Every structure is written in structure tokens, then in C-alpha cells.
Coordinates of C-alpha atoms in Angstrom, one line a residue:
X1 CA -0.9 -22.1 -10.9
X2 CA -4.2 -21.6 -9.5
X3 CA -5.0 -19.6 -6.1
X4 CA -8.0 -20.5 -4.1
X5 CA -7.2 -20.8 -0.5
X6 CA -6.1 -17.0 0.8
X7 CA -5.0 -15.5 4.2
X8 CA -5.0 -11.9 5.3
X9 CA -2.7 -10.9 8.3
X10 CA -3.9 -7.6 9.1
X11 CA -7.6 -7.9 8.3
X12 CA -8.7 -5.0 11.0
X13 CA -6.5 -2.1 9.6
X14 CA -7.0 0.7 7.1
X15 CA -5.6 -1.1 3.8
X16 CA -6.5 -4.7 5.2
X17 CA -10.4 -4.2 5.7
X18 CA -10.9 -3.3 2.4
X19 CA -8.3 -5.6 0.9
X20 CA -10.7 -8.2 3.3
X21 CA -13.9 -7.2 1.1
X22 CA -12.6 -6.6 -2.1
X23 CA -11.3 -10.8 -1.5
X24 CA -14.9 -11.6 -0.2
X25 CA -16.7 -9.8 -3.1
X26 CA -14.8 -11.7 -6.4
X27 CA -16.4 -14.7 -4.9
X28 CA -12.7 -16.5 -6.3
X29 CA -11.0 -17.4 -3.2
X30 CA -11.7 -19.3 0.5
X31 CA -10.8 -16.8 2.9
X32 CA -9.2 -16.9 6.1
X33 CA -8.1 -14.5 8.8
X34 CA -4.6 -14.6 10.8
X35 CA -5.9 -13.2 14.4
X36 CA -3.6 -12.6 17.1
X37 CA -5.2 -14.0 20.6
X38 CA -5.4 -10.8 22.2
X39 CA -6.9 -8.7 19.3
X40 CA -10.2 -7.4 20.2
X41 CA -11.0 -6.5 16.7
X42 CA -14.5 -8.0 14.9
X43 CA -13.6 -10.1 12.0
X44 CA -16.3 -9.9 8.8
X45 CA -18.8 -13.1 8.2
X46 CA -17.7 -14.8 5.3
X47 CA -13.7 -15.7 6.7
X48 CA -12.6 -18.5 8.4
X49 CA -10.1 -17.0 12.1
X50 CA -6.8 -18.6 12.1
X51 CA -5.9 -17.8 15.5
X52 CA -1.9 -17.2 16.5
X53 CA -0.1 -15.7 19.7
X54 CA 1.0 -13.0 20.2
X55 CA 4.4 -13.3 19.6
X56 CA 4.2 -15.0 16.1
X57 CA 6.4 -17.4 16.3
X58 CA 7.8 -19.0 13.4
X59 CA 6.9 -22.3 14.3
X60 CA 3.2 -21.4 15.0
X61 CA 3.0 -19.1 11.8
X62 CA 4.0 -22.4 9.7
X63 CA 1.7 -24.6 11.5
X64 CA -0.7 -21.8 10.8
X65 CA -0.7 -21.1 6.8
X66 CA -0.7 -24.7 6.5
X67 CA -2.8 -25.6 3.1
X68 CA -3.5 -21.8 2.2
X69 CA -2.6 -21.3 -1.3
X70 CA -1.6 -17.4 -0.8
X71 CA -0.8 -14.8 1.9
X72 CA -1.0 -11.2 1.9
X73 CA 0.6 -9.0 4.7
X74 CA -1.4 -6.0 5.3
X75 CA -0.5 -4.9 8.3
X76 CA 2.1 -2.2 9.6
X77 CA 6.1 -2.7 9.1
X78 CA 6.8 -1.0 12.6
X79 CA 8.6 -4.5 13.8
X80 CA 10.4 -5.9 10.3
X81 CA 11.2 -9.1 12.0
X82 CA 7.5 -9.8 12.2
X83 CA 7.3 -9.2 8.1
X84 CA 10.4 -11.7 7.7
X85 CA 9.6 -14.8 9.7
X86 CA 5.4 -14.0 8.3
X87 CA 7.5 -14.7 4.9
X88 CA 9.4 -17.6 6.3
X89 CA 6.1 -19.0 7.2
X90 CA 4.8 -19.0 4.1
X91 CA 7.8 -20.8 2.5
X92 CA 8.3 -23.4 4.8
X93 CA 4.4 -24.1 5.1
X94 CA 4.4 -24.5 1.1
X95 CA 2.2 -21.1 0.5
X96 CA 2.4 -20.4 -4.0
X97 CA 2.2 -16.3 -3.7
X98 CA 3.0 -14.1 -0.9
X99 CA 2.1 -10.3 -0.7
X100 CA 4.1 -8.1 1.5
X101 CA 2.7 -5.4 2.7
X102 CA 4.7 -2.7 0.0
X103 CA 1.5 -0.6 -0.9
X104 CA 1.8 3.3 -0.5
X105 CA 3.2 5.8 -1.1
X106 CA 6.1 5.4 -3.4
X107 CA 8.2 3.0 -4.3
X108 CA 10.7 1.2 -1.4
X109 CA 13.5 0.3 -3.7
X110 CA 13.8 4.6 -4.5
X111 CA 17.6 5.4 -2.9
X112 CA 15.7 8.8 -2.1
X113 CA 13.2 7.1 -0.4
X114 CA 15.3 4.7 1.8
X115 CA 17.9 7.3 2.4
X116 CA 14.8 9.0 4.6
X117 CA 13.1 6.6 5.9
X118 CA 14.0 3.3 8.0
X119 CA 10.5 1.4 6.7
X120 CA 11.3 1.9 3.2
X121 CA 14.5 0.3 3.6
X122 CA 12.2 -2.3 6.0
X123 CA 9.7 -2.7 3.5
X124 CA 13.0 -3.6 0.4
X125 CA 14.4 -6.0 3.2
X126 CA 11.0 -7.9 3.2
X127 CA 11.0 -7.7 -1.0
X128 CA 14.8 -8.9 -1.1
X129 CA 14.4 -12.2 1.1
X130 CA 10.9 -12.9 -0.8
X131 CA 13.0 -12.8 -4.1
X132 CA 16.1 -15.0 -2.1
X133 CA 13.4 -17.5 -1.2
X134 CA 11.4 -17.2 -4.6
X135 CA 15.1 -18.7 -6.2
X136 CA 15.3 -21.4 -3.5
X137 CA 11.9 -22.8 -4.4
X138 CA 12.8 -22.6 -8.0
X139 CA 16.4 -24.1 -7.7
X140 CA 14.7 -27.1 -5.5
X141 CA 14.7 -29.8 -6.9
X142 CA 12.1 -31.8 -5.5
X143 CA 9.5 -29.0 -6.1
X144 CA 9.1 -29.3 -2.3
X145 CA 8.6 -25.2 -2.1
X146 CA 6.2 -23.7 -5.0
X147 CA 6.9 -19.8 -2.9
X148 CA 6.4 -16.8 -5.7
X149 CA 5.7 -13.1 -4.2
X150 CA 4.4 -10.3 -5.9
X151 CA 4.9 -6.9 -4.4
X152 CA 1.8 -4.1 -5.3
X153 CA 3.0 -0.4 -5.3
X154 CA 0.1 2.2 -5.6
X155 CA 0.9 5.1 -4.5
X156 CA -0.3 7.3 -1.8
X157 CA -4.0 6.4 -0.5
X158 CA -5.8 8.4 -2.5
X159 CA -9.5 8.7 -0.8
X160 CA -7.9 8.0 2.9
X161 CA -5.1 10.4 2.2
X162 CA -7.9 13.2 1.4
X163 CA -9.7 12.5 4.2
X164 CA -7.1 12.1 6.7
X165 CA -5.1 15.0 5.8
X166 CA -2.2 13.7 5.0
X167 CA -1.9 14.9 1.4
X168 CA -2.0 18.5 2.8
X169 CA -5.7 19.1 1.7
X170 CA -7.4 20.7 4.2
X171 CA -11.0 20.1 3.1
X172 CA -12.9 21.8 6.2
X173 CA -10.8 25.1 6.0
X174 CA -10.7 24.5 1.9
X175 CA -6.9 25.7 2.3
X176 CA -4.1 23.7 0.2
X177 CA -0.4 23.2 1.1
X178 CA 1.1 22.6 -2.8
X179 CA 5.4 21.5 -3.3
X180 CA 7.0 23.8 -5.5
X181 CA 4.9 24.7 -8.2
X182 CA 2.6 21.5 -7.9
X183 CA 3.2 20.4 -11.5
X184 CA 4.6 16.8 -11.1
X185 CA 2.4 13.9 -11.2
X186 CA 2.0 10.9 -9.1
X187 CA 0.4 8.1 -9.2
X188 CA -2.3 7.5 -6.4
X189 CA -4.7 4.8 -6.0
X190 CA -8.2 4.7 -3.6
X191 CA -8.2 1.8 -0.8
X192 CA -10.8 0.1 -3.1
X193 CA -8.0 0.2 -6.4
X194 CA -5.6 -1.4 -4.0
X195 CA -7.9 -4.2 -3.0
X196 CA -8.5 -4.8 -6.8
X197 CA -4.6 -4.8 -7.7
X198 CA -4.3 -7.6 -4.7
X199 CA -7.5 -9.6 -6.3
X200 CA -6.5 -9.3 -10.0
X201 CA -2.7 -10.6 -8.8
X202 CA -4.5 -13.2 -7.6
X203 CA -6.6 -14.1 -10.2
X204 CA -3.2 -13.7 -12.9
X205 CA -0.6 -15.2 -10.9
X206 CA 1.3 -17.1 -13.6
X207 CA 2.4 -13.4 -15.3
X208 CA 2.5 -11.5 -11.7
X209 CA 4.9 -14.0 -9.7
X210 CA 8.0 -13.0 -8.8
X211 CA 7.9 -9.3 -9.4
X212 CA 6.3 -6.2 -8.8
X213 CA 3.5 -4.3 -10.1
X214 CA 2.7 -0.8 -9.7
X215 CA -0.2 0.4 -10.2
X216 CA -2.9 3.5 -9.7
X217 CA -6.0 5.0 -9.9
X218 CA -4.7 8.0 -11.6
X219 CA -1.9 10.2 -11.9
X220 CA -2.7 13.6 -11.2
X221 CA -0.4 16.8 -10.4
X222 CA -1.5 18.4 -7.3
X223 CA -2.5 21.5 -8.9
X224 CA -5.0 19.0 -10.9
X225 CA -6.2 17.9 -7.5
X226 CA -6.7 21.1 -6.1
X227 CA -8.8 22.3 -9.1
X228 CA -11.1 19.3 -8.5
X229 CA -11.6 20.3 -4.6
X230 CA -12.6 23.5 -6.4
X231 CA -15.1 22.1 -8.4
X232 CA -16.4 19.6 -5.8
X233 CA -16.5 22.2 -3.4
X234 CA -17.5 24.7 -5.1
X235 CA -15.0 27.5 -3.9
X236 CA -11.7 28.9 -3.9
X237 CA -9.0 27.8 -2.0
X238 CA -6.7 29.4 0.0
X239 CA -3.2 27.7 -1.3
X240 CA 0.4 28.1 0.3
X241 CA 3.4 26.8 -1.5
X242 CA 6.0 25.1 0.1
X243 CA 10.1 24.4 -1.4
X244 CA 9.6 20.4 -1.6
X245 CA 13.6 20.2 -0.8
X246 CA 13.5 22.5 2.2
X247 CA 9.7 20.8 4.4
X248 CA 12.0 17.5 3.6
X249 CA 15.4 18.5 5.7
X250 CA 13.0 20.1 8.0
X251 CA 10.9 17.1 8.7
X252 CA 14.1 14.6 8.5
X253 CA 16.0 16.8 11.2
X254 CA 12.5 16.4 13.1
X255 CA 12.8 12.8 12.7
X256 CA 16.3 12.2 14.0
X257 CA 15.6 14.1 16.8
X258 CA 12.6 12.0 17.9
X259 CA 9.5 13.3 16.3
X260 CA 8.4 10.4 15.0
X261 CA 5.2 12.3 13.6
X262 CA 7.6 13.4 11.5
X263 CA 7.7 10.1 9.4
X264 CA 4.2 10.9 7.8
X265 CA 5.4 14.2 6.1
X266 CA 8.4 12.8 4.6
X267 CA 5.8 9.9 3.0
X268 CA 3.4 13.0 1.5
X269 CA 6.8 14.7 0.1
X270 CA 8.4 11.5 -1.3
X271 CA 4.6 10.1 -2.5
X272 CA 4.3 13.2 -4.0
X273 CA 7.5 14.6 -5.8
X274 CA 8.7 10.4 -7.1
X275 CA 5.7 8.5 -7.6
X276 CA 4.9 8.5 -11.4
X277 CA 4.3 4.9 -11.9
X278 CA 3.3 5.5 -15.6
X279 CA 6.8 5.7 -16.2
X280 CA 8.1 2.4 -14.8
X281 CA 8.5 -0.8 -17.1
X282 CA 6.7 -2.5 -14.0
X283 CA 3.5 -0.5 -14.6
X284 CA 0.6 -3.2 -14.8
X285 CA -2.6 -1.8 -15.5
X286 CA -3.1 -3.2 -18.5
X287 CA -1.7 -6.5 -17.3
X288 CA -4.2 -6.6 -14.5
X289 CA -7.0 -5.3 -16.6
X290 CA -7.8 -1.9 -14.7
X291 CA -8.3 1.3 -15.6
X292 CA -7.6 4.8 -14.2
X293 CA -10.7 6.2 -11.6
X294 CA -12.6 9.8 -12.6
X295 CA -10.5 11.9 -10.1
X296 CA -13.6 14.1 -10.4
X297 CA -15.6 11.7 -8.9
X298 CA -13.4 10.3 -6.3
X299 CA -12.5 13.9 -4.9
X300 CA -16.6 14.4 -5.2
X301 CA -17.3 11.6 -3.5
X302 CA -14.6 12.4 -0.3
X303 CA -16.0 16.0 0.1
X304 CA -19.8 14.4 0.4
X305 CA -18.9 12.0 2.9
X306 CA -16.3 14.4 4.8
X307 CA -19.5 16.7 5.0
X308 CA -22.0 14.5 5.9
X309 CA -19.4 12.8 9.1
X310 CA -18.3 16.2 10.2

């Protein structure tokens, strides 16, 4: 199988920007852009605009990933049924690979993680109808469909989690919010590691079809993390633990009664306490051909460009 022609839906977003360059820089693929009609966002020189309604009909979707090789979602699950009819899309229009948008922060198919959130058990919906229409194609006898998916886990997002806050590390107040006793690694990849996992699938898709891949930049404990804000920073931070079992029944009450700010804290615990991909069977760094980041670095590199933006 050989992938050449590749769409991105989502190009404007966090994860889909960099996915964008990281496609434009291997200088492998043609690629194109699914825009919506009434998105006002500036698309980068180098892709070809594929523009769609609103609404993303089926129909139009089809019409539209016409003669594109690959598709990779890389926007949002906050409306599944967008996720399921992009994948129907692909299938009918005879797209080889599809990428949903699994990404961060831990793994969908973890009971803990879809017992707490809705988008997890989104996000395994999207992976289980990929995997019934991967088994059509295959079954078909006229070869009509060549559909294969590959889902890429990663982790939390490393350099945007640091930055936004989100992993609980405060780096203008240099104060640290650690579960339990901060001993238990996860794996966690930078945005630029999660554009190389999509281009590497994409470049291997004969041994990545019709599973997934989990991969990372490294696998650090928190208490590792913090010691490297220490060292970038120079200083001593302030650190509070926090019972890992109790913020997550706090935050899920939260939730069920409407906060729905709430949703990003149960992500940090879950990416945080179950994310050691080193572990799984599915761990493909050596199959993609990358190796772990200098956490050092990384962290270095966030605290320099925090300071110089703030």
C-alpha cells in the first residue's frame, strides 16, 4: 500500500496545525485541507482547500475525499456523529487509511476512562465502526473498499499541557499540584511527536493498518517533571499533593451537575494515574522508528518561551 494523497479535517486546531506541518515538512504526501464554508481560519501555503458545508453531510463528505489516499480527523469529538459519517466518507469514497482523532490523554478503550467520561466512550465508538468497516473492506470481494484505520494514542500534550496548565504546573507561580505521591509514570508526547507518529503511520502503513499504536515522547513520573521545572527554572517549588481517587469523584460530581469545565480535570487525573504506554503490546516506537525526547529540554524549552510571551 502506498499513501500519497492526504486530507486533514481540523487543520486550524491545536493538534491539527502541527499535525498540518509536520505532513508539509516530510515532503511524502499531496496535501489537502477539509474547510467548512463558514470557517474564517487561514489555511498554510503548501495545501490544496477542499471546501464542505457546514453541516457535513455524508453525501458531500464522499464527494469530497474523492481520490485522497488517507484522512486524518484532528478535530474535536464534541458532536460523535460528525466523527462517524467523516469515517463513512472515507469508506464509501475508497480512502486506504483513516486516522480518527484518538490522540491524548490516555487510552479510550480504558473501562476507567469511559466510565468518566462520555468522549472516551465517543472516541471507542469511532475506533469500533473503523474496525467494523476495516472487516467489510476485507470480506469484499470485489476489492471495491481498500478502508484500513490506525488509531495514535500519545498521551497527554506534553509541551501544550505545560503551557496551558492543564497538567497542574503552574509555571508563573512555580507552584505544583502532584496525585498521591507522584511516583507513577505516563507516557506523554509534545504536539510535534504526535505529528511525527501521524507521518511515520503514514509512511509504514502495511505494519500500522488496522490497529493502534501508542506512542510517546517519554514516560516520566510527575515528581521527575517537577524536578526538571526545578532545574529549568532554577528554583524551588511550592508543591501540594492531592488523593488522585478523591479530585476524581470531586470533579465527576462537578461534571454531572453541569460543570462541564470539569471534563478537563478528570483528563489530567486519568492521563496521569493510567497512561504508561511502555507497558502495552501496542507500544510502537520502535515500529515507527522514534525515540523518546530529552524531558530536560522540552521542559527547558516551555519555561523560555512561557517567559519570553508573558
Amino acid at each position: 500500500m502506498s499513501i500519497k494523497n492526504v486530507c486533514l479535517v481540523g487543520a486550524s486546531g491545536n493538534v491539527g496545525s502541527i499535525i498540518t506541518q509536520g505532513l508539509l515538512a516530510s515532503s511524502s504526501f499531496t496535501v489537502s485541507i477539509l474547510r467548512r464554508t463558514n470557517s474564517s481560519s487561514a489555511s498554510p501555503t503548501g495545501v490544496r482547500e477542499i471546501p464542505v458545508s457546514p453541516a457535513l453531510s455524508l453525501e458531500e463528505l464522499t464527494a469530497a475525499l474523492k481520490g485522497q489516499d488517507a484522512v486524518v480527523a484532528a478535530f474535536p469529538l464534541k458532536d460523535v456523529s460528525e466523527h462517524l459519517r467523516l469515517v463513512e466518507a472515507a469508506y464509501n469514497a475508497g480512502v486506504r487509511r483513516y486516522i480518527p482523532a484518538d490522540y491524548g490523554s490516555c487510552d479510550a478503550a480504558s473501562p476507567q476512562a469511559q466510565h468518566h467520561l462520555k468522549l472516551y466512550r465517543d472516541k471507542t465508538a469511532v475506533r469500533v465502526r473503523c474496525e467494523e468497516l476495516a472487516k467489510m473492506a476485507a470480506q469484499d470481494a470485489t476489492g471495491s473498499s481498500p478502508f484500513t484505520w490506525t488509531s495514535i494514542i500519545c498521551g497527554h500534550f506534553f509541551d501544550y499541557g505545560l503551557r496551558s496548565g492543564l497538567l497542574h504546573f503552574n509555571i508563573d507561580e512555580e507552584k505544583a499540584q502532584i496525585l498521591d505521591a507522584g511516583d507513577v509514570k505516563a507516557s506523554a508526547s509534545t504536539l510535534t511527536r504526535v505529528a511525527e507518529g501521524v507521518v511515520r503511520v503514514l509512511q509504514r502503513p502495511d505494519v500500522t493498518k488496522n490497529r493502534a499504536v501508542y506512542i510517546q515522547s517519554f514516560c516520566p513520573t510527575q515528581l521527575e517533571i517537577l524536578a526538571s521545572l526545578e532545574r529549568a527554572t532554577g528554583r524551588k517549588w511550592h508543591t501540594q499533593h492531592l488523593d488522585s481517587n478523591a479530585f476524581l469523584q470531586r470533579e465527576s460530581k462537578k461534571l454531572a451537575g453541569g460543570d462541564h469545565e470539569a471534563t478537563e480535570e478528570i483528563v489530567f487525573v486519568l492521563g496521569t494515574v493510567d497512561a504508561d504506554w511502555t507497558r502495552k503490546e501496542e507500544f510502537a516506537m520502535e515500529l515507527l522508528g522514534l525515540e523518546d525526547e530529552d524531558l530536560d529540554k522540552v521542559v527547558a524549552r516551555v519555561v523560555t518561551d512561557h517567559k519570553v510571551k508573558a
